[in-house]
């Protein structure tokens, strides 16, 4: 089932769009199944779960070239459960977190790849930066010697109204274009991580370079 789902999704993705298989709340066996089907890039949103999965796979020696992205809210006291393992942290949502990740990088002699999470859509509670905060932050990007700014991550409004979703994604895309024009020195700033199970096709129409898909690969999560 997982292999079939992956195949179906991949057949609809342009070759340059990366697929993050979001495996949060799903057991290791599901990850192994996706790996066996060729998937290498996985996403998790809870530090403890990520670390546990990484360690179990390392112990058994399975899935040797698996890659992890972190895409959940990250508390600064959990960095050591995430930063040694994640090739990309997609969910940087405060200056404080960014500063702490930079510090961790310095201490561990590592440059951390990050996406800045953009707050978009209607929900007041949704985490992420506002556009002007991202602008200000990137004007000071050189302060963060151990951070590599790789782009933006965003979620559309939580709605079935695809016109609203489309408008949200268009807005993220045009902000992304604005930033890449304004900061040509940030040569790695090119990923636009938009699109989930319910809206990834729309996201691709709007210029997504990376989709994060869980349910459509692994089925419903049981929390
Ligand atoms: C869970 C999650 C996803 C995947 O959601 P699905 O609807 O299951 O595809 C994508 N992005 C983030 C940030 C998530 O937390």
Coordinates of C-alpha atoms and ligand atoms in Angstrom, one line a residue:
X1 CA 0.0 0.0 0.0
X2 CA 2.7 2.4 1.0
X3 CA 4.8 1.6 -2.1
X4 CA 1.7 2.1 -4.3
X5 CA 0.9 5.4 -2.7
X6 CA 4.5 6.6 -3.2
X7 CA 4.5 5.5 -6.8
X8 CA 1.3 7.3 -7.5
X9 CA 2.4 10.5 -5.8
X10 CA 5.8 10.5 -7.5
X11 CA 4.3 10.0 -10.9
X12 CA 2.5 13.3 -10.4
X13 CA 5.5 15.3 -9.2
X14 CA 7.8 17.2 -11.5
X15 CA 11.2 15.5 -11.2
X16 CA 12.8 18.6 -9.6
X17 CA 10.3 18.7 -6.7
X18 CA 11.5 16.8 -3.6
X19 CA 9.2 14.6 -1.7
X20 CA 9.4 14.5 2.1
X21 CA 7.6 11.5 3.4
X22 CA 6.1 12.7 6.7
X23 CA 6.3 9.6 8.9
X24 CA 5.4 11.2 12.3
X25 CA 3.2 8.9 14.4
X26 CA 3.8 6.0 12.1
X27 CA 5.9 3.0 13.1
X28 CA 9.3 2.2 11.9
X29 CA 8.0 -0.7 9.8
X30 CA 6.1 1.8 7.7
X31 CA 9.3 3.8 7.2
X32 CA 11.2 0.7 6.2
X33 CA 8.5 -0.1 3.7
X34 CA 8.8 3.3 2.1
X35 CA 12.6 3.1 2.1
X36 CA 12.4 -0.3 0.4
X37 CA 10.3 1.3 -2.2
X38 CA 13.0 3.9 -2.8
X39 CA 12.1 6.8 -0.6
X40 CA 15.0 8.3 1.2
X41 CA 13.8 11.6 2.6
X42 CA 11.5 11.5 5.7
X43 CA 10.0 14.2 7.9
X44 CA 9.3 14.1 11.7
X45 CA 7.8 16.7 13.9
X46 CA 8.6 15.6 17.5
X47 CA 12.2 15.5 18.7
X48 CA 11.9 12.5 20.9
X49 CA 10.2 10.4 18.2
X50 CA 12.8 11.5 15.6
X51 CA 15.7 10.5 17.9
X52 CA 14.2 7.2 18.8
X53 CA 13.7 6.2 15.2
X54 CA 17.1 7.4 14.2
X55 CA 18.7 5.3 17.0
X56 CA 16.7 2.2 16.3
X57 CA 17.6 2.2 12.7
X58 CA 21.3 2.9 13.5
X59 CA 21.3 -0.1 15.9
X60 CA 19.9 -2.5 13.3
X61 CA 21.9 -1.0 10.5
X62 CA 18.9 -0.6 8.4
X63 CA 18.1 2.2 6.0
X64 CA 21.7 3.4 6.0
X65 CA 21.3 6.4 3.7
X66 CA 18.0 7.6 5.1
X67 CA 17.7 11.4 5.4
X68 CA 15.6 13.3 8.0
X69 CA 14.0 16.7 8.0
X70 CA 12.5 18.2 11.1
X71 CA 9.2 20.1 10.6
X72 CA 7.6 20.6 13.9
X73 CA 7.7 23.2 16.6
X74 CA 11.2 23.0 18.1
X75 CA 11.9 24.0 21.7
X76 CA 15.4 25.2 22.4
X77 CA 16.0 22.6 25.1
X78 CA 15.4 19.8 22.5
X79 CA 18.1 20.8 20.0
X80 CA 20.4 17.9 20.7
X81 CA 17.6 15.5 19.9
X82 CA 17.2 17.0 16.5
X83 CA 20.2 18.9 15.1
X84 CA 22.6 15.9 15.0
X85 CA 20.2 14.1 12.8
X86 CA 18.2 16.5 10.6
X87 CA 19.7 17.4 7.2
X88 CA 17.2 20.3 7.2
X89 CA 15.2 22.0 9.9
X90 CA 12.1 23.3 8.1
X91 CA 10.4 24.9 11.0
X92 CA 12.5 27.8 12.3
X93 CA 9.8 30.1 13.7
X94 CA 11.4 32.6 16.1
X95 CA 14.6 34.6 16.3
X96 CA 15.3 33.0 19.6
X97 CA 15.2 29.5 18.1
X98 CA 17.4 30.7 15.2
X99 CA 20.0 32.1 17.6
X100 CA 20.1 28.9 19.7
X101 CA 20.4 26.8 16.6
X102 CA 23.3 29.0 15.5
X103 CA 24.9 28.6 18.9
X104 CA 24.5 24.9 18.8
X105 CA 26.1 24.9 15.4
X106 CA 29.1 26.8 16.6
X107 CA 29.6 24.6 19.6
X108 CA 29.4 21.5 17.5
X109 CA 31.3 22.8 14.5
X110 CA 28.3 22.3 12.2
X111 CA 26.4 24.5 9.8
X112 CA 22.7 23.9 10.1
X113 CA 20.4 24.0 7.1
X114 CA 17.2 25.8 7.8
X115 CA 14.0 27.0 6.3
X116 CA 12.1 29.9 7.8
X117 CA 8.5 29.2 8.5
X118 CA 6.2 31.8 7.1
X119 CA 3.0 32.5 8.9
X120 CA 0.3 32.6 6.3
X121 CA -3.4 31.9 6.2
X122 CA -6.1 32.9 8.6
X123 CA -5.5 31.0 11.8
X124 CA -4.3 33.3 14.5
X125 CA -2.5 30.6 16.4
X126 CA -0.4 29.3 13.6
X127 CA 3.3 29.6 14.2
X128 CA 5.8 31.2 12.0
X129 CA 7.3 34.6 11.0
X130 CA 5.5 37.4 9.4
X131 CA 6.9 38.7 6.2
X132 CA 8.5 41.8 7.6
X133 CA 10.2 39.7 10.3
X134 CA 11.8 37.5 7.7
X135 CA 13.0 40.5 5.8
X136 CA 14.6 42.0 8.9
X137 CA 16.1 38.7 9.8
X138 CA 17.6 38.1 6.4
X139 CA 19.1 41.6 6.3
X140 CA 21.1 40.4 9.3
X141 CA 21.8 36.9 7.9
X142 CA 25.5 37.3 8.1
X143 CA 25.3 37.4 11.9
X144 CA 24.4 33.7 11.9
X145 CA 27.7 32.1 10.9
X146 CA 26.5 28.5 11.5
X147 CA 23.2 28.8 9.7
X148 CA 22.6 28.1 6.1
X149 CA 19.4 29.8 5.0
X150 CA 17.8 27.4 2.4
X151 CA 14.4 28.9 1.9
X152 CA 10.8 29.1 3.2
X153 CA 8.3 26.7 4.6
X154 CA 4.6 27.5 4.7
X155 CA 1.2 26.0 5.2
X156 CA -2.0 27.3 3.6
X157 CA -5.1 28.2 5.5
X158 CA -6.8 25.1 6.9
X159 CA -9.7 25.0 4.5
X160 CA -11.2 22.9 1.7
X161 CA -11.6 26.1 -0.4
X162 CA -8.9 25.6 -3.0
X163 CA -9.1 29.2 -4.1
X164 CA -8.0 30.3 -0.7
X165 CA -5.3 27.7 -0.6
X166 CA -4.1 28.8 -4.1
X167 CA -4.1 32.5 -3.0
X168 CA -2.0 31.6 0.1
X169 CA 0.5 29.6 -1.9
X170 CA 0.7 32.4 -4.6
X171 CA 1.5 34.9 -1.8
X172 CA 4.3 32.7 -0.4
X173 CA 5.7 32.2 -3.9
X174 CA 5.8 35.8 -4.7
X175 CA 7.4 36.6 -1.3
X176 CA 10.0 33.9 -2.1
X177 CA 10.7 35.5 -5.5
X178 CA 11.0 38.9 -3.8
X179 CA 13.5 37.5 -1.3
X180 CA 15.7 35.8 -3.9
X181 CA 15.9 39.0 -5.9
X182 CA 16.7 41.0 -2.8
X183 CA 19.3 38.7 -1.3
X184 CA 21.3 37.2 -4.2
X185 CA 24.2 36.6 -1.9
X186 CA 22.1 33.9 -0.1
X187 CA 22.9 31.4 -2.8
X188 CA 21.2 28.5 -1.0
X189 CA 18.0 30.3 -0.5
X190 CA 15.9 28.4 -3.1
X191 CA 13.7 25.9 -1.4
X192 CA 10.0 26.6 -1.2
X193 CA 8.5 23.9 1.0
X194 CA 4.7 24.1 0.4
X195 CA 2.1 21.4 -0.1
X196 CA 0.8 18.6 2.0
X197 CA -1.5 15.6 1.3
X198 CA -4.6 17.7 0.6
X199 CA -3.1 20.5 -1.3
X200 CA 0.3 19.5 -2.9
X201 CA -1.0 19.6 -6.5
X202 CA -2.0 23.3 -5.9
X203 CA 1.4 23.9 -4.3
X204 CA 3.2 22.5 -7.3
X205 CA 1.2 24.8 -9.6
X206 CA 2.4 27.7 -7.4
X207 CA 6.1 26.8 -7.6
X208 CA 6.7 24.4 -4.7
X209 CA 10.2 22.8 -4.7
X210 CA 9.4 20.5 -1.9
X211 CA 6.2 18.8 -0.8
X212 CA 5.7 17.3 2.7
X213 CA 3.3 14.4 2.5
X214 CA 2.2 12.1 5.3
X215 CA -1.4 10.9 5.1
X216 CA -1.5 10.2 1.4
X217 CA 1.5 7.9 1.8
X218 CA 1.1 6.3 5.2
X219 CA -2.6 6.6 5.9
X220 CA -4.3 8.4 8.8
X221 CA -2.3 9.0 11.9
X222 CA -3.5 7.7 15.2
X223 CA -2.5 10.2 17.8
Ligands
LIG1 C1 2.1 16.5 9.5 C2 2.7 17.5 8.7 C3 2.7 17.4 7.3 C4 2.0 16.2 6.5 O1 0.6 16.4 6.6 P1 -0.4 15.4 5.8 O2 -1.6 16.2 5.7 O3 -0.5 14.1 6.5 O4 0.3 15.2 4.4 C5 3.3 18.4 6.5 N1 3.9 19.4 7.1 C6 4.0 19.6 8.4 C7 4.7 20.8 9.0 C8 3.4 18.7 9.2 O5 3.4 18.8 10.6

